PDB file of N, CA and C in Angstrom:
ATOM      1  N   GLN A1286      -2.517 -13.399 -53.718  1.00  0.00           N
ATOM      2  CA  GLN A1286      -2.069 -12.172 -54.372  1.00  0.00           C
ATOM      3  C   GLN A1286      -3.124 -11.217 -54.531  1.00  0.00           C
ATOM      4  N   VAL A1287      -2.807  -9.899 -54.105  1.00  0.00           N
ATOM      5  CA  VAL A1287      -3.810  -8.870 -54.070  1.00  0.00           C
ATOM      6  C   VAL A1287      -3.611  -7.921 -55.204  1.00  0.00           C
ATOM      7  N   GLN A1288      -4.619  -7.663 -55.998  1.00  0.00           N
ATOM      8  CA  GLN A1288      -4.613  -6.708 -57.088  1.00  0.00           C
ATOM      9  C   GLN A1288      -5.303  -5.332 -56.671  1.00  0.00           C
ATOM     10  N   LEU A1289      -4.723  -4.251 -56.980  1.00  0.00           N
ATOM     11  CA  LEU A1289      -5.363  -2.958 -56.617  1.00  0.00           C
ATOM     12  C   LEU A1289      -5.560  -2.084 -57.912  1.00  0.00           C
ATOM     13  N   VAL A1290      -6.700  -1.458 -57.971  1.00  0.00           N
ATOM     14  CA  VAL A1290      -6.970  -0.483 -59.031  1.00  0.00           C
ATOM     15  C   VAL A1290      -7.519   0.775 -58.439  1.00  0.00           C
ATOM     16  N   GLU A1291      -6.703   1.866 -58.690  1.00  0.00           N
ATOM     17  CA  GLU A1291      -7.116   3.155 -58.246  1.00  0.00           C
ATOM     18  C   GLU A1291      -8.012   3.889 -59.355  1.00  0.00           C
ATOM     19  N   SER A1292      -8.727   4.807 -58.829  1.00  0.00           N
ATOM     20  CA  SER A1292      -9.499   5.740 -59.678  1.00  0.00           C
ATOM     21  C   SER A1292      -9.817   6.960 -58.922  1.00  0.00           C
ATOM     22  N   GLY A1293     -10.345   8.061 -59.602  1.00  0.00           N
ATOM     23  CA  GLY A1293     -10.655   9.239 -59.035  1.00  0.00           C
ATOM     24  C   GLY A1293      -9.817  10.413 -59.134  1.00  0.00           C
ATOM     25  N   GLY A1294      -8.562  10.191 -59.751  1.00  0.00           N
ATOM     26  CA  GLY A1294      -7.716  11.357 -59.907  1.00  0.00           C
ATOM     27  C   GLY A1294      -8.161  12.352 -60.965  1.00  0.00           C
ATOM     28  N   GLY A1295      -7.476  13.342 -61.086  1.00  0.00           N
ATOM     29  CA  GLY A1295      -7.846  14.353 -62.144  1.00  0.00           C
ATOM     30  C   GLY A1295      -7.273  15.701 -61.800  1.00  0.00           C
ATOM     31  N   LEU A1296      -7.776  16.712 -62.468  1.00  0.00           N
ATOM     32  CA  LEU A1296      -7.431  18.113 -62.313  1.00  0.00           C
ATOM     33  C   LEU A1296      -8.426  18.862 -61.502  1.00  0.00           C
ATOM     34  N   VAL A1297      -7.964  19.636 -60.582  1.00  0.00           N
ATOM     35  CA  VAL A1297      -8.832  20.372 -59.661  1.00  0.00           C
ATOM     36  C   VAL A1297      -8.168  21.647 -59.368  1.00  0.00           C
ATOM     37  N   ARG A1298      -8.962  22.638 -59.123  1.00  0.00           N
ATOM     38  CA  ARG A1298      -8.366  24.000 -58.639  1.00  0.00           C
ATOM     39  C   ARG A1298      -8.050  23.963 -57.196  1.00  0.00           C
ATOM     40  N   ALA A1299      -7.041  24.774 -56.833  1.00  0.00           N
ATOM     41  CA  ALA A1299      -6.726  24.735 -55.485  1.00  0.00           C
ATOM     42  C   ALA A1299      -7.861  25.217 -54.546  1.00  0.00           C
ATOM     43  N   GLY A1300      -8.005  24.531 -53.491  1.00  0.00           N
ATOM     44  CA  GLY A1300      -9.109  24.630 -52.554  1.00  0.00           C
ATOM     45  C   GLY A1300     -10.274  23.642 -52.880  1.00  0.00           C
ATOM     46  N   GLY A1301     -10.096  22.915 -53.944  1.00  0.00           N
ATOM     47  CA  GLY A1301     -11.137  21.944 -54.329  1.00  0.00           C
ATOM     48  C   GLY A1301     -10.984  20.624 -53.702  1.00  0.00           C
ATOM     49  N   SER A1302     -11.768  19.699 -54.164  1.00  0.00           N
ATOM     50  CA  SER A1302     -11.865  18.381 -53.526  1.00  0.00           C
ATOM     51  C   SER A1302     -11.724  17.240 -54.564  1.00  0.00           C
ATOM     52  N   LEU A1303     -11.183  16.113 -54.170  1.00  0.00           N
ATOM     53  CA  LEU A1303     -11.242  14.958 -54.970  1.00  0.00           C
ATOM     54  C   LEU A1303     -11.422  13.696 -54.028  1.00  0.00           C
ATOM     55  N   ARG A1304     -12.047  12.730 -54.598  1.00  0.00           N
ATOM     56  CA  ARG A1304     -12.116  11.377 -53.811  1.00  0.00           C
ATOM     57  C   ARG A1304     -11.513  10.315 -54.590  1.00  0.00           C
ATOM     58  N   LEU A1305     -10.414   9.693 -54.094  1.00  0.00           N
ATOM     59  CA  LEU A1305      -9.847   8.532 -54.697  1.00  0.00           C
ATOM     60  C   LEU A1305     -10.429   7.238 -54.234  1.00  0.00           C
ATOM     61  N   SER A1306     -10.485   6.305 -55.105  1.00  0.00           N
ATOM     62  CA  SER A1306     -10.978   4.909 -54.701  1.00  0.00           C
ATOM     63  C   SER A1306      -9.932   3.987 -55.075  1.00  0.00           C
ATOM     64  N   CYS A1307      -9.868   2.906 -54.334  1.00  0.00           N
ATOM     65  CA  CYS A1307      -8.984   1.792 -54.596  1.00  0.00           C
ATOM     66  C   CYS A1307      -9.733   0.484 -54.329  1.00  0.00           C
ATOM     67  N   ALA A1308      -9.915  -0.267 -55.508  1.00  0.00           N
ATOM     68  CA  ALA A1308     -10.611  -1.448 -55.338  1.00  0.00           C
ATOM     69  C   ALA A1308      -9.747  -2.614 -55.401  1.00  0.00           C
ATOM     70  N   ALA A1309      -9.857  -3.464 -54.294  1.00  0.00           N
ATOM     71  CA  ALA A1309      -8.848  -4.570 -54.134  1.00  0.00           C
ATOM     72  C   ALA A1309      -9.616  -5.875 -54.630  1.00  0.00           C
ATOM     73  N   SER A1310      -8.827  -6.718 -55.166  1.00  0.00           N
ATOM     74  CA  SER A1310      -9.413  -8.096 -55.512  1.00  0.00           C
ATOM     75  C   SER A1310      -8.323  -9.105 -55.274  1.00  0.00           C
ATOM     76  N   GLY A1311      -8.678 -10.349 -55.343  1.00  0.00           N
ATOM     77  CA  GLY A1311      -7.729 -11.361 -55.125  1.00  0.00           C
ATOM     78  C   GLY A1311      -7.813 -11.825 -53.629  1.00  0.00           C
ATOM     79  N   SER A1312      -6.708 -12.292 -53.085  1.00  0.00           N
ATOM     80  CA  SER A1312      -6.662 -12.748 -51.738  1.00  0.00           C
ATOM     81  C   SER A1312      -6.585 -11.615 -50.698  1.00  0.00           C
ATOM     82  N   VAL A1313      -7.727 -11.002 -50.452  1.00  0.00           N
ATOM     83  CA  VAL A1313      -7.805  -9.674 -49.696  1.00  0.00           C
ATOM     84  C   VAL A1313      -7.824 -10.050 -48.174  1.00  0.00           C
ATOM     85  N   SER A1314      -8.355 -11.208 -47.790  1.00  0.00           N
ATOM     86  CA  SER A1314      -8.504 -11.482 -46.391  1.00  0.00           C
ATOM     87  C   SER A1314      -7.211 -11.616 -45.687  1.00  0.00           C
ATOM     88  N   GLY A1315      -7.124 -11.088 -44.482  1.00  0.00           N
ATOM     89  CA  GLY A1315      -5.870 -11.195 -43.696  1.00  0.00           C
ATOM     90  C   GLY A1315      -5.015  -9.941 -44.034  1.00  0.00           C
ATOM     91  N   THR A1316      -5.500  -9.051 -44.648  1.00  0.00           N
ATOM     92  CA  THR A1316      -4.704  -7.830 -45.047  1.00  0.00           C
ATOM     93  C   THR A1316      -4.314  -7.166 -43.649  1.00  0.00           C
ATOM     94  N   ASN A1317      -3.093  -6.747 -43.581  1.00  0.00           N
ATOM     95  CA  ASN A1317      -2.559  -5.986 -42.497  1.00  0.00           C
ATOM     96  C   ASN A1317      -2.813  -4.515 -42.459  1.00  0.00           C
ATOM     97  N   VAL A1318      -2.333  -3.936 -43.597  1.00  0.00           N
ATOM     98  CA  VAL A1318      -2.382  -2.416 -43.747  1.00  0.00           C
ATOM     99  C   VAL A1318      -2.969  -2.135 -45.111  1.00  0.00           C
ATOM    100  N   MET A1319      -3.830  -1.106 -45.288  1.00  0.00           N
ATOM    101  CA  MET A1319      -4.139  -0.626 -46.419  1.00  0.00           C
ATOM    102  C   MET A1319      -3.977   0.942 -46.487  1.00  0.00           C
ATOM    103  N   GLY A1320      -3.437   1.536 -47.490  1.00  0.00           N
ATOM    104  CA  GLY A1320      -3.210   2.940 -47.407  1.00  0.00           C
ATOM    105  C   GLY A1320      -2.945   3.499 -48.733  1.00  0.00           C
ATOM    106  N   TRP A1321      -2.644   4.860 -48.651  1.00  0.00           N
ATOM    107  CA  TRP A1321      -2.363   5.702 -49.773  1.00  0.00           C
ATOM    108  C   TRP A1321      -1.083   6.333 -49.628  1.00  0.00           C
ATOM    109  N   TYR A1322      -0.244   6.318 -50.768  1.00  0.00           N
ATOM    110  CA  TYR A1322       1.031   7.029 -50.900  1.00  0.00           C
ATOM    111  C   TYR A1322       0.872   8.027 -52.055  1.00  0.00           C
ATOM    112  N   CYS A1323       1.856   9.034 -51.949  1.00  0.00           N
ATOM    113  CA  CYS A1323       1.938   9.908 -53.165  1.00  0.00           C
ATOM    114  C   CYS A1323       3.354   9.965 -53.536  1.00  0.00           C
ATOM    115  N   GLN A1324       3.569  10.305 -54.702  1.00  0.00           N
ATOM    116  CA  GLN A1324       4.923  10.416 -55.355  1.00  0.00           C
ATOM    117  C   GLN A1324       4.896  11.852 -56.135  1.00  0.00           C
ATOM    118  N   PRO A1325       5.259  12.878 -55.563  1.00  0.00           N
ATOM    119  CA  PRO A1325       5.417  14.130 -56.360  1.00  0.00           C
ATOM    120  C   PRO A1325       6.512  14.133 -57.377  1.00  0.00           C
ATOM    121  N   PRO A1326       6.395  14.935 -58.466  1.00  0.00           N
ATOM    122  CA  PRO A1326       7.468  14.876 -59.529  1.00  0.00           C
ATOM    123  C   PRO A1326       8.923  14.993 -58.920  1.00  0.00           C
ATOM    124  N   GLY A1327       9.876  14.156 -59.304  1.00  0.00           N
ATOM    125  CA  GLY A1327      11.143  14.225 -58.785  1.00  0.00           C
ATOM    126  C   GLY A1327      11.359  13.914 -57.344  1.00  0.00           C
ATOM    127  N   LYS A1328      10.379  13.373 -56.648  1.00  0.00           N
ATOM    128  CA  LYS A1328      10.528  13.060 -55.214  1.00  0.00           C
ATOM    129  C   LYS A1328      10.199  11.569 -54.962  1.00  0.00           C
ATOM    130  N   GLN A1329      10.510  11.182 -53.749  1.00  0.00           N
ATOM    131  CA  GLN A1329      10.190   9.803 -53.348  1.00  0.00           C
ATOM    132  C   GLN A1329       8.791   9.551 -53.030  1.00  0.00           C
ATOM    133  N   ARG A1330       8.412   8.448 -53.108  1.00  0.00           N
ATOM    134  CA  ARG A1330       7.059   8.010 -52.655  1.00  0.00           C
ATOM    135  C   ARG A1330       6.894   8.096 -51.115  1.00  0.00           C
ATOM    136  N   GLU A1331       5.870   8.676 -50.674  1.00  0.00           N
ATOM    137  CA  GLU A1331       5.622   8.877 -49.223  1.00  0.00           C
ATOM    138  C   GLU A1331       4.257   8.557 -48.730  1.00  0.00           C
ATOM    139  N   MET A1332       4.136   8.097 -47.425  1.00  0.00           N
ATOM    140  CA  MET A1332       2.793   7.800 -46.997  1.00  0.00           C
ATOM    141  C   MET A1332       1.950   8.981 -46.866  1.00  0.00           C
ATOM    142  N   VAL A1333       0.657   8.821 -47.224  1.00  0.00           N
ATOM    143  CA  VAL A1333      -0.340   9.967 -47.053  1.00  0.00           C
ATOM    144  C   VAL A1333      -1.272   9.541 -45.907  1.00  0.00           C
ATOM    145  N   ALA A1334      -1.869   8.290 -45.906  1.00  0.00           N
ATOM    146  CA  ALA A1334      -2.708   7.933 -44.904  1.00  0.00           C
ATOM    147  C   ALA A1334      -2.703   6.364 -44.967  1.00  0.00           C
ATOM    148  N   ALA A1335      -3.020   5.662 -43.785  1.00  0.00           N
ATOM    149  CA  ALA A1335      -2.986   4.328 -43.733  1.00  0.00           C
ATOM    150  C   ALA A1335      -3.949   3.829 -42.737  1.00  0.00           C
ATOM    151  N   ILE A1336      -4.611   2.731 -43.067  1.00  0.00           N
ATOM    152  CA  ILE A1336      -5.411   2.051 -41.933  1.00  0.00           C
ATOM    153  C   ILE A1336      -4.625   0.853 -41.543  1.00  0.00           C
ATOM    154  N   THR A1337      -4.376   0.692 -40.197  1.00  0.00           N
ATOM    155  CA  THR A1337      -3.741  -0.426 -39.734  1.00  0.00           C
ATOM    156  C   THR A1337      -4.627  -1.088 -38.648  1.00  0.00           C
ATOM    157  N   SER A1338      -4.056  -2.216 -38.114  1.00  0.00           N
ATOM    158  CA  SER A1338      -4.831  -2.869 -37.044  1.00  0.00           C
ATOM    159  C   SER A1338      -4.931  -2.073 -35.800  1.00  0.00           C
ATOM    160  N   GLY A1339      -3.977  -1.047 -35.732  1.00  0.00           N
ATOM    161  CA  GLY A1339      -3.900  -0.150 -34.594  1.00  0.00           C
ATOM    162  C   GLY A1339      -4.615   1.106 -34.653  1.00  0.00           C
ATOM    163  N   GLY A1340      -5.094   1.428 -35.844  1.00  0.00           N
ATOM    164  CA  GLY A1340      -5.778   2.630 -36.198  1.00  0.00           C
ATOM    165  C   GLY A1340      -5.458   3.224 -37.471  1.00  0.00           C
ATOM    166  N   ILE A1341      -5.619   4.553 -37.557  1.00  0.00           N
ATOM    167  CA  ILE A1341      -5.430   5.341 -38.775  1.00  0.00           C
ATOM    168  C   ILE A1341      -4.340   6.262 -38.626  1.00  0.00           C
ATOM    169  N   ASN A1342      -3.417   6.381 -39.591  1.00  0.00           N
ATOM    170  CA  ASN A1342      -2.253   7.300 -39.540  1.00  0.00           C
ATOM    171  C   ASN A1342      -2.310   8.239 -40.670  1.00  0.00           C
ATOM    172  N   TYR A1343      -1.961   9.474 -40.478  1.00  0.00           N
ATOM    173  CA  TYR A1343      -1.919  10.521 -41.617  1.00  0.00           C
ATOM    174  C   TYR A1343      -0.592  11.114 -41.485  1.00  0.00           C
ATOM    175  N   ALA A1344      -0.196  11.573 -42.718  1.00  0.00           N
ATOM    176  CA  ALA A1344       1.062  12.434 -42.817  1.00  0.00           C
ATOM    177  C   ALA A1344       0.643  13.773 -42.265  1.00  0.00           C
ATOM    178  N   ASP A1345       1.490  14.386 -41.633  1.00  0.00           N
ATOM    179  CA  ASP A1345       1.253  15.769 -40.907  1.00  0.00           C
ATOM    180  C   ASP A1345       0.695  16.692 -41.938  1.00  0.00           C
ATOM    181  N   SER A1346       1.196  16.639 -43.210  1.00  0.00           N
ATOM    182  CA  SER A1346       0.850  17.668 -44.146  1.00  0.00           C
ATOM    183  C   SER A1346      -0.628  17.584 -44.608  1.00  0.00           C
ATOM    184  N   VAL A1347      -1.283  16.428 -44.307  1.00  0.00           N
ATOM    185  CA  VAL A1347      -2.741  16.202 -44.822  1.00  0.00           C
ATOM    186  C   VAL A1347      -3.649  16.079 -43.601  1.00  0.00           C
ATOM    187  N   LYS A1348      -3.249  16.142 -42.411  1.00  0.00           N
ATOM    188  CA  LYS A1348      -4.129  16.039 -41.281  1.00  0.00           C
ATOM    189  C   LYS A1348      -5.161  17.131 -41.305  1.00  0.00           C
ATOM    190  N   GLY A1349      -6.377  16.858 -41.106  1.00  0.00           N
ATOM    191  CA  GLY A1349      -7.455  17.860 -41.107  1.00  0.00           C
ATOM    192  C   GLY A1349      -8.008  18.088 -42.499  1.00  0.00           C
ATOM    193  N   ARG A1350      -7.323  17.694 -43.538  1.00  0.00           N
ATOM    194  CA  ARG A1350      -7.760  17.921 -44.938  1.00  0.00           C
ATOM    195  C   ARG A1350      -8.212  16.522 -45.651  1.00  0.00           C
ATOM    196  N   PHE A1351      -7.412  15.554 -45.423  1.00  0.00           N
ATOM    197  CA  PHE A1351      -7.634  14.261 -46.049  1.00  0.00           C
ATOM    198  C   PHE A1351      -8.273  13.268 -45.052  1.00  0.00           C
ATOM    199  N   THR A1352      -9.165  12.390 -45.510  1.00  0.00           N
ATOM    200  CA  THR A1352      -9.733  11.284 -44.738  1.00  0.00           C
ATOM    201  C   THR A1352      -9.648   9.981 -45.471  1.00  0.00           C
ATOM    202  N   ILE A1353      -9.128   8.970 -44.878  1.00  0.00           N
ATOM    203  CA  ILE A1353      -9.079   7.593 -45.465  1.00  0.00           C
ATOM    204  C   ILE A1353     -10.321   6.802 -44.763  1.00  0.00           C
ATOM    205  N   SER A1354     -10.879   6.026 -45.556  1.00  0.00           N
ATOM    206  CA  SER A1354     -11.881   5.188 -45.150  1.00  0.00           C
ATOM    207  C   SER A1354     -11.896   3.826 -45.813  1.00  0.00           C
ATOM    208  N   ARG A1355     -12.539   2.896 -45.367  1.00  0.00           N
ATOM    209  CA  ARG A1355     -12.586   1.482 -45.931  1.00  0.00           C
ATOM    210  C   ARG A1355     -13.969   0.989 -45.882  1.00  0.00           C
ATOM    211  N   ASP A1356     -14.464   0.417 -47.037  1.00  0.00           N
ATOM    212  CA  ASP A1356     -15.562  -0.370 -47.093  1.00  0.00           C
ATOM    213  C   ASP A1356     -15.267  -1.802 -47.245  1.00  0.00           C
ATOM    214  N   SER A1357     -15.251  -2.526 -46.236  1.00  0.00           N
ATOM    215  CA  SER A1357     -14.870  -3.890 -46.309  1.00  0.00           C
ATOM    216  C   SER A1357     -15.720  -4.825 -47.130  1.00  0.00           C
ATOM    217  N   ALA A1358     -16.966  -4.509 -47.101  1.00  0.00           N
ATOM    218  CA  ALA A1358     -17.890  -5.252 -48.075  1.00  0.00           C
ATOM    219  C   ALA A1358     -17.654  -5.122 -49.494  1.00  0.00           C
ATOM    220  N   LYS A1359     -17.077  -4.067 -49.830  1.00  0.00           N
ATOM    221  CA  LYS A1359     -16.722  -3.798 -51.305  1.00  0.00           C
ATOM    222  C   LYS A1359     -15.097  -3.895 -51.515  1.00  0.00           C
ATOM    223  N   ASN A1360     -14.374  -4.264 -50.369  1.00  0.00           N
ATOM    224  CA  ASN A1360     -12.938  -4.407 -50.642  1.00  0.00           C
ATOM    225  C   ASN A1360     -12.424  -3.051 -51.182  1.00  0.00           C
ATOM    226  N   THR A1361     -12.855  -1.886 -50.759  1.00  0.00           N
ATOM    227  CA  THR A1361     -12.521  -0.688 -51.337  1.00  0.00           C
ATOM    228  C   THR A1361     -12.158   0.320 -50.297  1.00  0.00           C
ATOM    229  N   VAL A1362     -10.887   1.084 -50.594  1.00  0.00           N
ATOM    230  CA  VAL A1362     -10.441   2.005 -49.713  1.00  0.00           C
ATOM    231  C   VAL A1362     -10.586   3.407 -50.331  1.00  0.00           C
ATOM    232  N   TYR A1363     -10.891   4.397 -49.619  1.00  0.00           N
ATOM    233  CA  TYR A1363     -11.083   5.724 -50.184  1.00  0.00           C
ATOM    234  C   TYR A1363     -10.108   6.759 -49.636  1.00  0.00           C
ATOM    235  N   LEU A1364      -9.892   7.752 -50.290  1.00  0.00           N
ATOM    236  CA  LEU A1364      -9.141   8.923 -49.815  1.00  0.00           C
ATOM    237  C   LEU A1364      -9.884  10.138 -50.181  1.00  0.00           C
ATOM    238  N   GLN A1365     -10.537  10.773 -49.304  1.00  0.00           N
ATOM    239  CA  GLN A1365     -11.303  12.023 -49.532  1.00  0.00           C
ATOM    240  C   GLN A1365     -10.290  13.101 -49.276  1.00  0.00           C
ATOM    241  N   MET A1366     -10.030  13.952 -50.364  1.00  0.00           N
ATOM    242  CA  MET A1366      -8.944  15.071 -50.254  1.00  0.00           C
ATOM    243  C   MET A1366      -9.723  16.307 -50.332  1.00  0.00           C
ATOM    244  N   ASN A1367      -9.697  17.139 -49.278  1.00  0.00           N
ATOM    245  CA  ASN A1367     -10.311  18.465 -49.304  1.00  0.00           C
ATOM    246  C   ASN A1367      -9.246  19.485 -49.247  1.00  0.00           C
ATOM    247  N   SER A1368      -9.598  20.730 -49.554  1.00  0.00           N
ATOM    248  CA  SER A1368      -8.659  21.830 -49.524  1.00  0.00           C
ATOM    249  C   SER A1368      -7.397  21.641 -50.201  1.00  0.00           C
ATOM    250  N   LEU A1369      -7.467  21.168 -51.414  1.00  0.00           N
ATOM    251  CA  LEU A1369      -6.230  20.699 -52.050  1.00  0.00           C
ATOM    252  C   LEU A1369      -5.405  21.907 -52.450  1.00  0.00           C
ATOM    253  N   ALA A1370      -4.153  21.734 -52.277  1.00  0.00           N
ATOM    254  CA  ALA A1370      -3.151  22.812 -52.580  1.00  0.00           C
ATOM    255  C   ALA A1370      -2.267  22.282 -53.785  1.00  0.00           C
ATOM    256  N   PRO A1371      -1.599  23.231 -54.476  1.00  0.00           N
ATOM    257  CA  PRO A1371      -0.692  22.810 -55.600  1.00  0.00           C
ATOM    258  C   PRO A1371       0.441  21.704 -55.069  1.00  0.00           C
ATOM    259  N   GLU A1372       0.827  21.844 -53.840  1.00  0.00           N
ATOM    260  CA  GLU A1372       1.887  20.897 -53.343  1.00  0.00           C
ATOM    261  C   GLU A1372       1.288  19.598 -53.197  1.00  0.00           C
ATOM    262  N   ASP A1373       0.024  19.401 -53.251  1.00  0.00           N
ATOM    263  CA  ASP A1373      -0.603  17.983 -53.141  1.00  0.00           C
ATOM    264  C   ASP A1373      -0.614  17.278 -54.472  1.00  0.00           C
ATOM    265  N   ALA A1374      -0.116  17.982 -55.488  1.00  0.00           N
ATOM    266  CA  ALA A1374      -0.131  17.337 -56.858  1.00  0.00           C
ATOM    267  C   ALA A1374       0.892  16.156 -56.878  1.00  0.00           C
ATOM    268  N   ALA A1375       0.469  15.131 -57.292  1.00  0.00           N
ATOM    269  CA  ALA A1375       1.412  13.926 -57.321  1.00  0.00           C
ATOM    270  C   ALA A1375       0.563  12.714 -58.051  1.00  0.00           C
ATOM    271  N   VAL A1376       1.351  11.640 -58.177  1.00  0.00           N
ATOM    272  CA  VAL A1376       0.753  10.426 -58.483  1.00  0.00           C
ATOM    273  C   VAL A1376       0.388   9.730 -57.163  1.00  0.00           C
ATOM    274  N   TYR A1377      -0.845   9.384 -56.955  1.00  0.00           N
ATOM    275  CA  TYR A1377      -1.217   8.721 -55.752  1.00  0.00           C
ATOM    276  C   TYR A1377      -1.411   7.184 -55.958  1.00  0.00           C
ATOM    277  N   TYR A1378      -0.783   6.483 -55.081  1.00  0.00           N
ATOM    278  CA  TYR A1378      -0.808   5.064 -55.105  1.00  0.00           C
ATOM    279  C   TYR A1378      -1.530   4.373 -54.037  1.00  0.00           C
ATOM    280  N   CYS A1379      -2.298   3.458 -54.304  1.00  0.00           N
ATOM    281  CA  CYS A1379      -2.886   2.525 -53.171  1.00  0.00           C
ATOM    282  C   CYS A1379      -1.885   1.421 -52.866  1.00  0.00           C
ATOM    283  N   ALA A1380      -1.857   1.068 -51.650  1.00  0.00           N
ATOM    284  CA  ALA A1380      -0.935  -0.003 -51.258  1.00  0.00           C
ATOM    285  C   ALA A1380      -1.617  -0.970 -50.262  1.00  0.00           C
ATOM    286  N   CYS A1381      -1.206  -2.225 -50.323  1.00  0.00           N
ATOM    287  CA  CYS A1381      -1.756  -3.150 -49.407  1.00  0.00           C
ATOM    288  C   CYS A1381      -0.566  -4.064 -48.912  1.00  0.00           C
ATOM    289  N   LEU A1382      -0.479  -4.081 -47.537  1.00  0.00           N
ATOM    290  CA  LEU A1382       0.509  -4.937 -46.858  1.00  0.00           C
ATOM    291  C   LEU A1382      -0.170  -6.115 -46.399  1.00  0.00           C
ATOM    292  N   LYS A1383       0.294  -7.407 -46.799  1.00  0.00           N
ATOM    293  CA  LYS A1383      -0.244  -8.583 -46.337  1.00  0.00           C
ATOM    294  C   LYS A1383       0.911  -9.663 -46.248  1.00  0.00           C
ATOM    295  N   GLY A1384       1.089 -10.142 -45.134  1.00  0.00           N
ATOM    296  CA  GLY A1384       2.095 -11.162 -44.997  1.00  0.00           C
ATOM    297  C   GLY A1384       3.567 -10.763 -45.336  1.00  0.00           C
ATOM    298  N   GLY A1385       3.759  -9.488 -45.119  1.00  0.00           N
ATOM    299  CA  GLY A1385       5.147  -8.970 -45.382  1.00  0.00           C
ATOM    300  C   GLY A1385       5.393  -8.542 -46.800  1.00  0.00           C
ATOM    301  N   VAL A1386       4.317  -8.787 -47.585  1.00  0.00           N
ATOM    302  CA  VAL A1386       4.429  -8.299 -48.990  1.00  0.00           C
ATOM    303  C   VAL A1386       3.515  -7.107 -49.225  1.00  0.00           C
ATOM    304  N   THR A1387       4.043  -6.174 -49.896  1.00  0.00           N
ATOM    305  CA  THR A1387       3.354  -4.995 -50.364  1.00  0.00           C
ATOM    306  C   THR A1387       2.924  -5.103 -51.807  1.00  0.00           C
ATOM    307  N   ALA A1388       1.706  -4.918 -51.996  1.00  0.00           N
ATOM    308  CA  ALA A1388       1.034  -4.761 -53.384  1.00  0.00           C
ATOM    309  C   ALA A1388       0.732  -3.291 -53.701  1.00  0.00           C
ATOM    310  N   TRP A1389       1.092  -2.929 -54.852  1.00  0.00           N
ATOM    311  CA  TRP A1389       0.676  -1.508 -55.303  1.00  0.00           C
ATOM    312  C   TRP A1389      -0.173  -1.444 -56.588  1.00  0.00           C
ATOM    313  N   GLY A1390      -1.058  -0.347 -56.502  1.00  0.00           N
ATOM    314  CA  GLY A1390      -1.828  -0.164 -57.706  1.00  0.00           C
ATOM    315  C   GLY A1390      -0.983   0.540 -58.731  1.00  0.00           C
ATOM    316  N   GLN A1391      -1.553   0.894 -59.768  1.00  0.00           N
ATOM    317  CA  GLN A1391      -0.909   1.516 -60.982  1.00  0.00           C
ATOM    318  C   GLN A1391      -0.673   2.981 -60.725  1.00  0.00           C
ATOM    319  N   GLY A1392      -1.460   3.586 -59.762  1.00  0.00           N
ATOM    320  CA  GLY A1392      -1.375   5.001 -59.509  1.00  0.00           C
ATOM    321  C   GLY A1392      -2.428   5.829 -60.336  1.00  0.00           C
ATOM    322  N   THR A1393      -2.790   6.938 -59.725  1.00  0.00           N
ATOM    323  CA  THR A1393      -3.657   7.836 -60.339  1.00  0.00           C
ATOM    324  C   THR A1393      -3.190   9.323 -60.161  1.00  0.00           C
ATOM    325  N   GLN A1394      -3.162  10.022 -61.196  1.00  0.00           N
ATOM    326  CA  GLN A1394      -2.576  11.430 -61.224  1.00  0.00           C
ATOM    327  C   GLN A1394      -3.534  12.381 -60.629  1.00  0.00           C
ATOM    328  N   VAL A1395      -3.011  13.216 -59.669  1.00  0.00           N
ATOM    329  CA  VAL A1395      -3.768  14.328 -59.064  1.00  0.00           C
ATOM    330  C   VAL A1395      -2.992  15.629 -59.443  1.00  0.00           C
ATOM    331  N   THR A1396      -3.681  16.430 -60.166  1.00  0.00           N
ATOM    332  CA  THR A1396      -3.117  17.778 -60.566  1.00  0.00           C
ATOM    333  C   THR A1396      -3.852  18.818 -59.873  1.00  0.00           C
ATOM    334  N   VAL A1397      -3.217  19.856 -59.294  1.00  0.00           N
ATOM    335  CA  VAL A1397      -3.894  20.928 -58.690  1.00  0.00           C
ATOM    336  C   VAL A1397      -3.441  22.230 -59.174  1.00  0.00           C
ATOM    337  N   SER A1398      -4.314  22.972 -59.786  1.00  0.00           N
ATOM    338  CA  SER A1398      -3.954  24.290 -60.388  1.00  0.00           C
ATOM    339  C   SER A1398      -4.077  25.394 -59.365  1.00  0.00           C
ATOM    340  N   SER A1399      -3.266  26.349 -59.483  1.00  0.00           N
ATOM    341  CA  SER A1399      -3.272  27.520 -58.470  1.00  0.00           C
ATOM    342  C   SER A1399      -4.185  28.625 -59.040  1.00  0.00           C
TER     343      SER A1399
END
């Protein structure tokens, strides 16, 4: 079983940057996909960025602004978010897919002021 802990959320002005971190522990080896999802208020959770065996995928809304990366030695996934806009405000969740089972972190709030 994989446990995920996110950090790095907070309040930022529009145009600013944040870096989210997701530390994974437990049975991390053999992980298929690691990624970030966001859930804006009143909306469904949606994929932001993911690292798969086939490469990296981004939601169209964040391409060119967000970058996902992974430090395998630290079992940590990062999401660098630049040029943040008010519509990026959401709870951001780290997710790990392994053996058909998805593990979720507790989420970290990102607030963007205009």
